[in-house]
Coordinates of C-alpha atoms and ligand atoms in Angstrom, one line a residue:
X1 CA 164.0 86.4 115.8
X2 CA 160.3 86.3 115.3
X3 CA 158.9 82.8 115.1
X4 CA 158.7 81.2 111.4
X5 CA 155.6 79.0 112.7
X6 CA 153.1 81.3 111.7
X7 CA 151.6 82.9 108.2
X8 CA 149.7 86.2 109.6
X9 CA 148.3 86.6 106.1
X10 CA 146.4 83.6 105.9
X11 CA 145.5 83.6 109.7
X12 CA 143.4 86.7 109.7
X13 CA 141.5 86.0 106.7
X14 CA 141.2 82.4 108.0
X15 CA 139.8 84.4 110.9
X16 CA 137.7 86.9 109.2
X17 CA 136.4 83.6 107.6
X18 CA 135.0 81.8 110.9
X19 CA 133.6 85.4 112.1
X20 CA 130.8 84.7 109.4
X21 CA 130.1 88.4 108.6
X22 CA 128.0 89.6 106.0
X23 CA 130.4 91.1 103.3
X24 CA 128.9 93.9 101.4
X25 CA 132.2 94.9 100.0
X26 CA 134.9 93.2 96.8
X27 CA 135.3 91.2 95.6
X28 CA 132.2 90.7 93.3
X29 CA 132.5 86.8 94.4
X30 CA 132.0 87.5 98.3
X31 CA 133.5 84.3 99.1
X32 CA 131.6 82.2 97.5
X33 CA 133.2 79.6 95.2
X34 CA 130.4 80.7 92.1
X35 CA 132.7 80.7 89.0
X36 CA 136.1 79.3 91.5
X37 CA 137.1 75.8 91.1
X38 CA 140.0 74.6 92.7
X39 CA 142.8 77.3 92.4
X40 CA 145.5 74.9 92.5
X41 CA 145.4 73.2 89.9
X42 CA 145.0 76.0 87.9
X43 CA 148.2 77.4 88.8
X44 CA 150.6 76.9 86.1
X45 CA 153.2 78.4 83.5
X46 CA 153.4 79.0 79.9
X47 CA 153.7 75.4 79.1
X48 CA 152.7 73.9 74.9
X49 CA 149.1 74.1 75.0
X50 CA 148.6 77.0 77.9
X51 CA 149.4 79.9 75.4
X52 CA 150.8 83.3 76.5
X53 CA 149.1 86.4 77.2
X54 CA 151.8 88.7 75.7
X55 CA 151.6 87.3 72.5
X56 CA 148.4 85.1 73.1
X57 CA 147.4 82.9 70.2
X58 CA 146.3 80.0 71.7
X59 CA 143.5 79.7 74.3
X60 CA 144.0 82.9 75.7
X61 CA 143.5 84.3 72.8
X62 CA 140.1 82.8 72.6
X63 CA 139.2 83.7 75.7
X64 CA 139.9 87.7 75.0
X65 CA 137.6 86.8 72.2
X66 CA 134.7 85.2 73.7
X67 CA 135.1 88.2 76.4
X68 CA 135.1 90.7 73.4
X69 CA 132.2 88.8 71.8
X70 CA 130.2 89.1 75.1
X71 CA 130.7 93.0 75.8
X72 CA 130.3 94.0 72.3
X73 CA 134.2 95.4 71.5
X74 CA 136.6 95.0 68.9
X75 CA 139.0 93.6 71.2
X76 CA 139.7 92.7 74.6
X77 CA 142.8 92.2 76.8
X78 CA 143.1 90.6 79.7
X79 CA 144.5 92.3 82.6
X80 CA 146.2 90.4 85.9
X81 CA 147.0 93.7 87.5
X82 CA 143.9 95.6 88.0
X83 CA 142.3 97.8 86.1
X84 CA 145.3 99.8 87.5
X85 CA 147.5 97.6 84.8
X86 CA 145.1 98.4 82.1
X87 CA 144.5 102.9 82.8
X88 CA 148.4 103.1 83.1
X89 CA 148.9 101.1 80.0
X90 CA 146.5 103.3 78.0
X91 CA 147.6 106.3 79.0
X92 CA 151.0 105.0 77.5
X93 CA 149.6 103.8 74.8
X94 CA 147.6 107.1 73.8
X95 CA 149.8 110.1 75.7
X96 CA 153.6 111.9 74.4
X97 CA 156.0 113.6 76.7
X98 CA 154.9 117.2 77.0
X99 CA 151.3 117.1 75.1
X100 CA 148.5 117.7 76.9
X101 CA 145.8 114.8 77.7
X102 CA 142.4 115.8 79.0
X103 CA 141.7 114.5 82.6
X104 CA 139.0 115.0 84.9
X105 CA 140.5 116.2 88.6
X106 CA 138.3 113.4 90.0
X107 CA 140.4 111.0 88.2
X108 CA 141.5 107.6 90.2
X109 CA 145.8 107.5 90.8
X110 CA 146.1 105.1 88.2
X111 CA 146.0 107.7 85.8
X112 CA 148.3 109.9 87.2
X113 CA 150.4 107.2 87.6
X114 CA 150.3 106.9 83.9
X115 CA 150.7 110.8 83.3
X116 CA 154.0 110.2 85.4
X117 CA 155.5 107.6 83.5
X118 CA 154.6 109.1 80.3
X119 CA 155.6 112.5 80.7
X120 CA 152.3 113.8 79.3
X121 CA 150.7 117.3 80.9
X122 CA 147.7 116.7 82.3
X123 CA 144.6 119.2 81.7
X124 CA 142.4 119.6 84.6
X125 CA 138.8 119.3 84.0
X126 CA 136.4 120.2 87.1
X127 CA 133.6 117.7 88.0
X128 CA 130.5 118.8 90.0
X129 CA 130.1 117.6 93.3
X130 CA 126.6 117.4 95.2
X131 CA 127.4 118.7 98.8
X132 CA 124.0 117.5 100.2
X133 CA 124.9 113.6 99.7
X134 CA 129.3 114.1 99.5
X135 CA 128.6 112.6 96.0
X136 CA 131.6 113.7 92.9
X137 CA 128.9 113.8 89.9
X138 CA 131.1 113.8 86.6
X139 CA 132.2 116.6 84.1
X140 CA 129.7 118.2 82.1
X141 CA 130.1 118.5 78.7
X142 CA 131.0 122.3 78.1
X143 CA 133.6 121.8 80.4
X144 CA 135.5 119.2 77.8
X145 CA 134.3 121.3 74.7
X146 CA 136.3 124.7 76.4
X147 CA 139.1 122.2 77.0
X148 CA 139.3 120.8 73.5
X149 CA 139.3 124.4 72.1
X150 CA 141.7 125.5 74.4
X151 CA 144.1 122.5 73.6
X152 CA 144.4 122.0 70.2
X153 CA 147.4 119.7 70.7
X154 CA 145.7 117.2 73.3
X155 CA 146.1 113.4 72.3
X156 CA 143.2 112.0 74.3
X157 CA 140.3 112.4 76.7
X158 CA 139.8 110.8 79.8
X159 CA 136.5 110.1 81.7
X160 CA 135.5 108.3 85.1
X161 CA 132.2 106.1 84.5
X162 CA 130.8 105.2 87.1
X163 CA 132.4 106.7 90.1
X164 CA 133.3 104.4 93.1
X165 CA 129.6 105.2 94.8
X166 CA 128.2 104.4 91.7
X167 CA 127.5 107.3 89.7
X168 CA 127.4 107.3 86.2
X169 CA 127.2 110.7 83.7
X170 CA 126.1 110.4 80.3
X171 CA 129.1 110.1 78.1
X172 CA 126.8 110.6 74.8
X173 CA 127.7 114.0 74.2
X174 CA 131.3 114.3 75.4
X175 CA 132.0 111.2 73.2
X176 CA 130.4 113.1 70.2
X177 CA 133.0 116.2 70.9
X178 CA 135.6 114.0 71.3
X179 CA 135.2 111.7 67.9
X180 CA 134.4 115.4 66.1
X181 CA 138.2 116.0 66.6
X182 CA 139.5 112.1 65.9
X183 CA 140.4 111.5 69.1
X184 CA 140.0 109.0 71.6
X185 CA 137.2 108.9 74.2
X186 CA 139.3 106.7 77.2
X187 CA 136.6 105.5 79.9
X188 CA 138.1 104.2 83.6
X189 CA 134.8 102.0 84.1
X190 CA 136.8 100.0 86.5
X191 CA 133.4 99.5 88.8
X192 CA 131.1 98.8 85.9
X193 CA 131.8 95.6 84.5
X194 CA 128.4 94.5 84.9
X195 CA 126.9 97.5 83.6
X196 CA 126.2 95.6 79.7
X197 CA 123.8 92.7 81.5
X198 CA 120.7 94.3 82.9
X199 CA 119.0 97.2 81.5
X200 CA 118.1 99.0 85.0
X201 CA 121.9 99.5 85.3
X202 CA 123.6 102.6 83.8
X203 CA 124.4 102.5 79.8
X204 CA 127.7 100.9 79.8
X205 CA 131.0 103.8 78.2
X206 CA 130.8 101.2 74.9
X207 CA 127.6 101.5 73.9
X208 CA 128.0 105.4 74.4
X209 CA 131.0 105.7 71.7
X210 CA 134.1 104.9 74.0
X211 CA 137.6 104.6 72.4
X212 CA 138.4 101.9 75.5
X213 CA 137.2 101.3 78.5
X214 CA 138.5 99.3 81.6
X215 CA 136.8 97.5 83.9
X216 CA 138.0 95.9 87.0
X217 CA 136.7 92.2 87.2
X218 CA 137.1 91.8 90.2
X219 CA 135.3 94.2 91.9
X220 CA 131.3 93.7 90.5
X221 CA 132.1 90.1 89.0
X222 CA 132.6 86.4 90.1
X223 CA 136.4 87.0 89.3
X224 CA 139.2 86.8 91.9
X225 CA 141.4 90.6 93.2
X226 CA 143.5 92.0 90.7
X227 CA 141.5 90.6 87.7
X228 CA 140.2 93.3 85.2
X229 CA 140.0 93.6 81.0
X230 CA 140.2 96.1 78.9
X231 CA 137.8 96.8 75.5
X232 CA 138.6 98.2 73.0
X233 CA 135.7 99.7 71.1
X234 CA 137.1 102.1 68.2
X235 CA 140.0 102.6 65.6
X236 CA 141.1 105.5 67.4
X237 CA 143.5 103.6 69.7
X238 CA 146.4 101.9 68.2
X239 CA 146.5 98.5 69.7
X240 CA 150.2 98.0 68.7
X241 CA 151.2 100.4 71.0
X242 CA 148.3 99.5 73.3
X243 CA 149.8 95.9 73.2
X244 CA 153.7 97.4 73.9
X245 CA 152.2 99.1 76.7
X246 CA 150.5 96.4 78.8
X247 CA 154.1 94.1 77.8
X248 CA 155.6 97.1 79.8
X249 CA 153.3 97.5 82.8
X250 CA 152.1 93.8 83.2
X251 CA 154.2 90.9 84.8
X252 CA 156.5 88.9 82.5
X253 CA 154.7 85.4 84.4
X254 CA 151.4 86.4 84.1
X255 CA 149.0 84.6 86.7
X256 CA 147.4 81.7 85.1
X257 CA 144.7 81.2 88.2
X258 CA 143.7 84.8 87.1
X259 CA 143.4 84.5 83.7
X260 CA 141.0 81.4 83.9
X261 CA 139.4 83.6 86.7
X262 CA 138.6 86.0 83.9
X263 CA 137.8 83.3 81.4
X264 CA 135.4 81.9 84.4
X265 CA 134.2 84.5 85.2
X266 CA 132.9 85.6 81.6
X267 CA 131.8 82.1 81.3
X268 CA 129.5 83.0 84.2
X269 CA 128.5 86.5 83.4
X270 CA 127.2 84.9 80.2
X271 CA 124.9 81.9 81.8
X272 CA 124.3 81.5 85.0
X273 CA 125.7 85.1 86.3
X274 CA 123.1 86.9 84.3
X275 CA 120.5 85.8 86.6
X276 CA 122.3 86.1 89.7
X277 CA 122.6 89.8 88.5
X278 CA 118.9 90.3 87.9
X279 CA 118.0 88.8 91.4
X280 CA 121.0 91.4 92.6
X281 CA 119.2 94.2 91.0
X282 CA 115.8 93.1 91.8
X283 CA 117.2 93.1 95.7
X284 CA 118.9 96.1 95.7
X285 CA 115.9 98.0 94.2
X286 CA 113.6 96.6 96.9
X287 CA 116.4 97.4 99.5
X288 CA 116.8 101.4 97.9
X289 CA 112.9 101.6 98.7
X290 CA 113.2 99.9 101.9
X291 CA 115.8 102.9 102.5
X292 CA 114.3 105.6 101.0
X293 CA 112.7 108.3 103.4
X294 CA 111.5 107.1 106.4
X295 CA 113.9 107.7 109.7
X296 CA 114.2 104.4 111.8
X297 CA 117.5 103.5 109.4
X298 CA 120.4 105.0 107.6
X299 CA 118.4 106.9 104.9
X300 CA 119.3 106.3 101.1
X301 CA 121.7 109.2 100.1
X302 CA 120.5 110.1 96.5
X303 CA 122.0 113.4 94.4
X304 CA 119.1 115.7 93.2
X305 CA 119.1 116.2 89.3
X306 CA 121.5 119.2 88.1
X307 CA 120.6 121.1 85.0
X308 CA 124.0 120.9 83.5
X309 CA 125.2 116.9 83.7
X310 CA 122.7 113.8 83.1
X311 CA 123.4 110.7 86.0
X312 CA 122.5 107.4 86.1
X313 CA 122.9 105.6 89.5
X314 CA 124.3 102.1 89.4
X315 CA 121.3 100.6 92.1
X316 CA 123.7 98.3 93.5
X317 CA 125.7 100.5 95.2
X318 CA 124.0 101.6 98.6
X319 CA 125.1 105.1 99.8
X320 CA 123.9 105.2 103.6
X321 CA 123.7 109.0 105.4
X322 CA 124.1 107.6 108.7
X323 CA 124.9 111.4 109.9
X324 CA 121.5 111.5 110.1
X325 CA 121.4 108.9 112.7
X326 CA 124.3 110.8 114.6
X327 CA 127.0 108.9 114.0
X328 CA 130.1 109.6 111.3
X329 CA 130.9 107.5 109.1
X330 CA 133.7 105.1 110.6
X331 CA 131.8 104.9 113.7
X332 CA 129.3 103.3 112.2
X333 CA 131.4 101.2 109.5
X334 CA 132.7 99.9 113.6
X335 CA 129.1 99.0 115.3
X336 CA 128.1 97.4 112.0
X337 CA 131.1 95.2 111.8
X338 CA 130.0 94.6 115.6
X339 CA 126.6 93.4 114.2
X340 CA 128.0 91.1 111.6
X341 CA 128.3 93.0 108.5
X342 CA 131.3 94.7 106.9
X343 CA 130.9 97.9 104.5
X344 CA 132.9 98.8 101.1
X345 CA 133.7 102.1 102.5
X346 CA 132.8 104.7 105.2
X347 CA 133.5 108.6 104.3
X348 CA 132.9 111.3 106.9
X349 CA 129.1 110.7 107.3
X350 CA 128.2 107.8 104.6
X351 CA 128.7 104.1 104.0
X352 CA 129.0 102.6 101.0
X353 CA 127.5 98.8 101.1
X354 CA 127.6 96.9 97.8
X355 CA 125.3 94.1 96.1
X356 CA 126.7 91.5 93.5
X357 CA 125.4 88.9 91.9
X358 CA 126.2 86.8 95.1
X359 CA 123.8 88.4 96.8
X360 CA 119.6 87.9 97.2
X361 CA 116.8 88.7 99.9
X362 CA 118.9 86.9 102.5
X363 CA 121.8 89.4 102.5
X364 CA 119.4 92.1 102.3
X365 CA 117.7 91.7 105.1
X366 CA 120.6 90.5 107.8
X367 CA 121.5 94.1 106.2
X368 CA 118.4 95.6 106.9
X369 CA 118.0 94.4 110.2
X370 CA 121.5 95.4 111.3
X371 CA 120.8 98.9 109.9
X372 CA 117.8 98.6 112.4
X373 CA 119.6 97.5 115.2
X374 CA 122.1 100.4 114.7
X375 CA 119.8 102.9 114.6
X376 CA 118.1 101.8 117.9
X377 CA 121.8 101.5 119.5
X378 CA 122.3 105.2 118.0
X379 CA 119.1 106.3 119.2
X380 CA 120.0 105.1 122.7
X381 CA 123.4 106.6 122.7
X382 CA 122.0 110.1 124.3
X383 CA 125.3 112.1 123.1
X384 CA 124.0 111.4 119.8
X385 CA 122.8 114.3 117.3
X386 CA 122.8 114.3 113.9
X387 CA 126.4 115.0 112.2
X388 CA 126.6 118.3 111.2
X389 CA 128.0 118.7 107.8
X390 CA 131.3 120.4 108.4
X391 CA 131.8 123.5 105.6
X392 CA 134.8 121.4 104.7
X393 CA 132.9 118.8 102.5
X394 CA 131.4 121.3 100.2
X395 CA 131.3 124.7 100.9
X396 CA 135.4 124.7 101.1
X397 CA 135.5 122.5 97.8
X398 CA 133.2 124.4 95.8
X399 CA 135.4 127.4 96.8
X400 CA 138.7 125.5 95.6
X401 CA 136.6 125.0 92.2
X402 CA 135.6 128.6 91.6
X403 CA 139.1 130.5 93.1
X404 CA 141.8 128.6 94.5
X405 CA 143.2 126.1 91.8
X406 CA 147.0 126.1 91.9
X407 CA 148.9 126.3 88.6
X408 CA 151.2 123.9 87.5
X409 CA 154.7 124.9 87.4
X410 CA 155.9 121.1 85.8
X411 CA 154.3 118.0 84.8
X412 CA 153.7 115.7 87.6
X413 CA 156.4 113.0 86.0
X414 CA 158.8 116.4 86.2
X415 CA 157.9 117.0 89.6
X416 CA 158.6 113.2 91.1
X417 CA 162.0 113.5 89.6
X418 CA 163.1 116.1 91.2
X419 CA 165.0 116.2 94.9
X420 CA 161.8 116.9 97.4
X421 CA 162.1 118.0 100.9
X422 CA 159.6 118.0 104.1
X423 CA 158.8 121.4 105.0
X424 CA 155.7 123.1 107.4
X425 CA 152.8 124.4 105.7
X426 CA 153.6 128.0 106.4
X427 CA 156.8 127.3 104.9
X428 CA 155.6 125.8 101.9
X429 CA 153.8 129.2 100.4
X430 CA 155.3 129.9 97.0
X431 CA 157.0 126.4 96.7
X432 CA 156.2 123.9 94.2
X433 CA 154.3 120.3 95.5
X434 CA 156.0 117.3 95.7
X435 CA 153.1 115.1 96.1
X436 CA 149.1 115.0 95.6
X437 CA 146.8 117.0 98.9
X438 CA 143.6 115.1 98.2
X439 CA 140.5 116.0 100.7
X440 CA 138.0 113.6 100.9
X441 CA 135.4 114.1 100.4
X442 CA 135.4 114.5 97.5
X443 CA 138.3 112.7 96.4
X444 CA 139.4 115.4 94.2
X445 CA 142.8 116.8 94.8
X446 CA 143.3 120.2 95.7
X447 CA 146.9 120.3 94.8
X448 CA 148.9 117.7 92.3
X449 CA 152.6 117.6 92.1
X450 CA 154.0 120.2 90.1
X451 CA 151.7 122.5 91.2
X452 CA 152.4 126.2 93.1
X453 CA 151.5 126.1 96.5
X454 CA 149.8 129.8 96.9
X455 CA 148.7 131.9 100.1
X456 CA 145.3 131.2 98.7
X457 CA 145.9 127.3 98.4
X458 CA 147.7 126.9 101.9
X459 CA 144.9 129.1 103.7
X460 CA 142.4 126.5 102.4
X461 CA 144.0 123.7 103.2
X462 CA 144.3 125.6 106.7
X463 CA 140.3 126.3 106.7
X464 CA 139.7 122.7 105.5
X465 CA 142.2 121.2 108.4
X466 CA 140.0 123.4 111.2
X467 CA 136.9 122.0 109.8
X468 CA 138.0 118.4 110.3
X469 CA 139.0 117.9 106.8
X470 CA 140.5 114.3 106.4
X471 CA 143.2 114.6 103.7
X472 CA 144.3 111.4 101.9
X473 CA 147.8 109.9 100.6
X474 CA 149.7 112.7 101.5
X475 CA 153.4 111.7 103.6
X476 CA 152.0 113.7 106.4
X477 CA 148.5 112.9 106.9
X478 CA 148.1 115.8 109.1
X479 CA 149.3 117.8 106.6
X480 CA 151.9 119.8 109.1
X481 CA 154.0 119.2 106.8
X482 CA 154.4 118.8 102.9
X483 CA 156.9 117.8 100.5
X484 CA 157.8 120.9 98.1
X485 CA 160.7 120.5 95.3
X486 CA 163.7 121.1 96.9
Ligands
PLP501 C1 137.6 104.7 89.8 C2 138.7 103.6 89.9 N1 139.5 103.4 88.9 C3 140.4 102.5 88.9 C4 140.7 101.7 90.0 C5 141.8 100.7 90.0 O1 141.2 99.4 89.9 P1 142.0 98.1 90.4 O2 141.9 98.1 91.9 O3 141.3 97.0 89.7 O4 143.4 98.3 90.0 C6 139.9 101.9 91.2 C7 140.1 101.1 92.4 O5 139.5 101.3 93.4 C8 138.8 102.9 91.1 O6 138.1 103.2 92.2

């Protein structure tokens, strides 16, 4: 019997807590109490008074409108599960069994999660990807127009704005297509919740003619994990069903300490937060110039302009090449967490650090100086040269785009509910995939459940394994094996 003296949960974040690192990572609120009173005594239960957020008429329903009033939408909801709550209950809410909905491949697993439990048939669309910075740029237009023309039937159209690192296509156009044909534009926006309150930020999916957006609280705001709200922003989603939907997907107790996190939080955004922001963006700006071009640190990892897709870059998120100090990614996530400061993220050969409205000058330069101090400790590690990029970040992926792309044999909800079985790679040529093979970089799955598994596909993945490849999600990691439909 292990001993029922301790709670491991709270004793490494306790711990994480005394080692006093600098977070550059979610929550938006870094630890800082900001908008956070004490959480206790907000902890309560649909009580006279307190309302109910599944059929909110009371103060929660004034605190969806004050939210709605401050972002500029015709309604907003108030999500306790994540944006994750919110995608999945839009794609219900906007999706039948069997019709197609128009997805980008880039798009998070919420969605899919969605297309699963609705049954709907997802329609690929390809995004471009920048090899020289590992950066997923968005979908360009044309790509949804041939889409739209080749599924008449399709009941809605999904976008990802901004991406995790930051970056953030212009909607504009695709939203224009998409309302020509009466349907709705659907925008996961889950890292740009503070898009609307500074102008050097990217144009927020809203403003650009989105059906409904979501946006995860949590991670750019002074709101607590799992807190996120949805807008609506147009009469092409039916909030009834919208409404059924979240009933559906959401918790029957709804968290009250998250709700007033939300309501806090939008309090904040709307006084006090505003400024933090504009300090935020005023440091991160300095910090991006700091960054850019010279090589004693980490340099700034920036996507060059492409003809056929218009970005904006969200400057708060800080996308480090640290290949170029010869070090991968996680090794250097490890010596900077050795020098006080703890990353978002850290892909093959980049780190992601973020800035919120938490953070000022004094963040960014214990950040700047530990980037120093890890490019001298690179510098004197002699086995170090700069990373090469391995063909399997873009050359590989750029080849899946143009030749490899499986078919799908069955939705991905008729794939899951099927009998699967574990079989080698070599074995799985010709069978039908049980589950997502997602390389990362980029993110963007080679293979979905439902799809073929082809000579083609499997000597990719091979080519992409030999290259060092890491694939995400999958049962098998090291993808020796895969789950087919039995
Ligand atoms: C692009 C994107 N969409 C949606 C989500 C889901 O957000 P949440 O964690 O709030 O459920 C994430 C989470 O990382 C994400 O990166």
């Amino acid at each position: 019997m292990r001993s029922q003296d301790s709670a491991p949960i709270a004793a490494a974040l306790q711990a994480y807590r005394e080692e006093g690192v600098l977070r550059l990572h979610m929550p938006g609120h870094k630890g800082r109490p900001l908008s956070l009173p004490d959480l206790a005594s907000l902890d309560a239960t649909e009580v006279p008074g307190l309302d109910d957020l599944h059929d909110a008429s009371g103060p929660i329903a004034e605190a969806q409108r004050l939210c709605a009033d401050l972002y500029g939408a015709r309604e907003s909801f108030f999500l306790v599960g994540g944006s994750t709550a919110g995608i999945v209950a839009l794609v219900l809410a906007n999706s039948e069994p069997g019709r197609p909905v128009i997805v980008p491949r880039h798009a998070h697993r919420s969605i899919l999660s969605g297309l699963v439990l609705s049954g709907a048939r997802p329609v690929w669309v390809e995004p471009l990807y920048d090899p020289a910075t590992d950066l997923v740029l968005g979908v360009p237009a044309d790509r949804y127009r041939q889409a739209l023309e080749e599924e008449p039937g399709a009941t809605a159209v999904w976008a990802v704005a901004p991406t995790y690192q930051g970056v953030a296509p212009d909607l504009t156009a695709v939203a224009a297509l998409v309302e020509a044909r009466g349907l709705p534009l659907l925008v996961d926006e889950a890292h740009g919740a503070h898009f609307p309150f500074d102008d050097r930020l990217p144009r927020p999916a809203l403003a650009q003619g989105a059906a409904a957006v979501v946006q995860s609280a949590h991670k750019t705001l002074a709101a607590l994990t799992q807190t996120a709200w949805l807008h609506i922003g147009s009469d092409h989603v039916d909030r009834e069903r919208l409404r059924g939907a979240l009933r559906l997907v959401q918790s029957s107790s709804p968290s009250y300490v998250l709700m007033a996190s939300l309501d806090l939080a939008r309090q904040h955004l709307a006084g006090e937060g505003k400024t933090l922001l504009a300090r935020a963006v005023d440091t991160a700006l300095n910090l991006r110039a700091a960054l850019s071009g010279h090589g004693s640190a980490p340099w700034l990892a920036v996507p060059a302009p492409v003809g056929e897709i218009a970005i904006q870059l969200d400057p708060t998120k800080l996308w480090l090449d640290v290949g170029t100090l010869g070090l991968t990614g996680p090794e250097a996530d490890r010596r900077l967490r050795r020098l006080g400061v703890q990353v978002e993220m850290a892909g093959p050969r980049h780190l992601l650090a973020m800035l919120t409205l938490a953070d000022g000058e004094g963040e960014a330069l214990r950040l700047l100086t530990a980037l120093k101090d890890l490019s001298r400790s690179a510098a004197a590690d002699h086995s170090s040269a700069p990373v090469q990029r391995k063909n399997g970040g873009a050359g590989l992926w750029l080849a899946g785009e143009s030749a490899v792309r499986p078919q799908p044999e069955l939705t991905p909800r008729e794939a899951l509910f099927q009998r699967h079985q574990s079989v080698s790679l070599e074995a799985a040529a010709g069978r039908v995939a049980a589950e997502s093979l997602v390389p990362y970089p980029p993110g963007v799955p080679l293979v979905m459940p439902g799809e073929r598994l082809t000579e083609d596909v499997l000597a990719w993945v091979r080519e992409a394994l030999e290259a060092g490849v890491r694939f995400q999600g999958a049962a098998d990691p090291s993808l020796q094996r895969i789950l087919v439909l039995a």
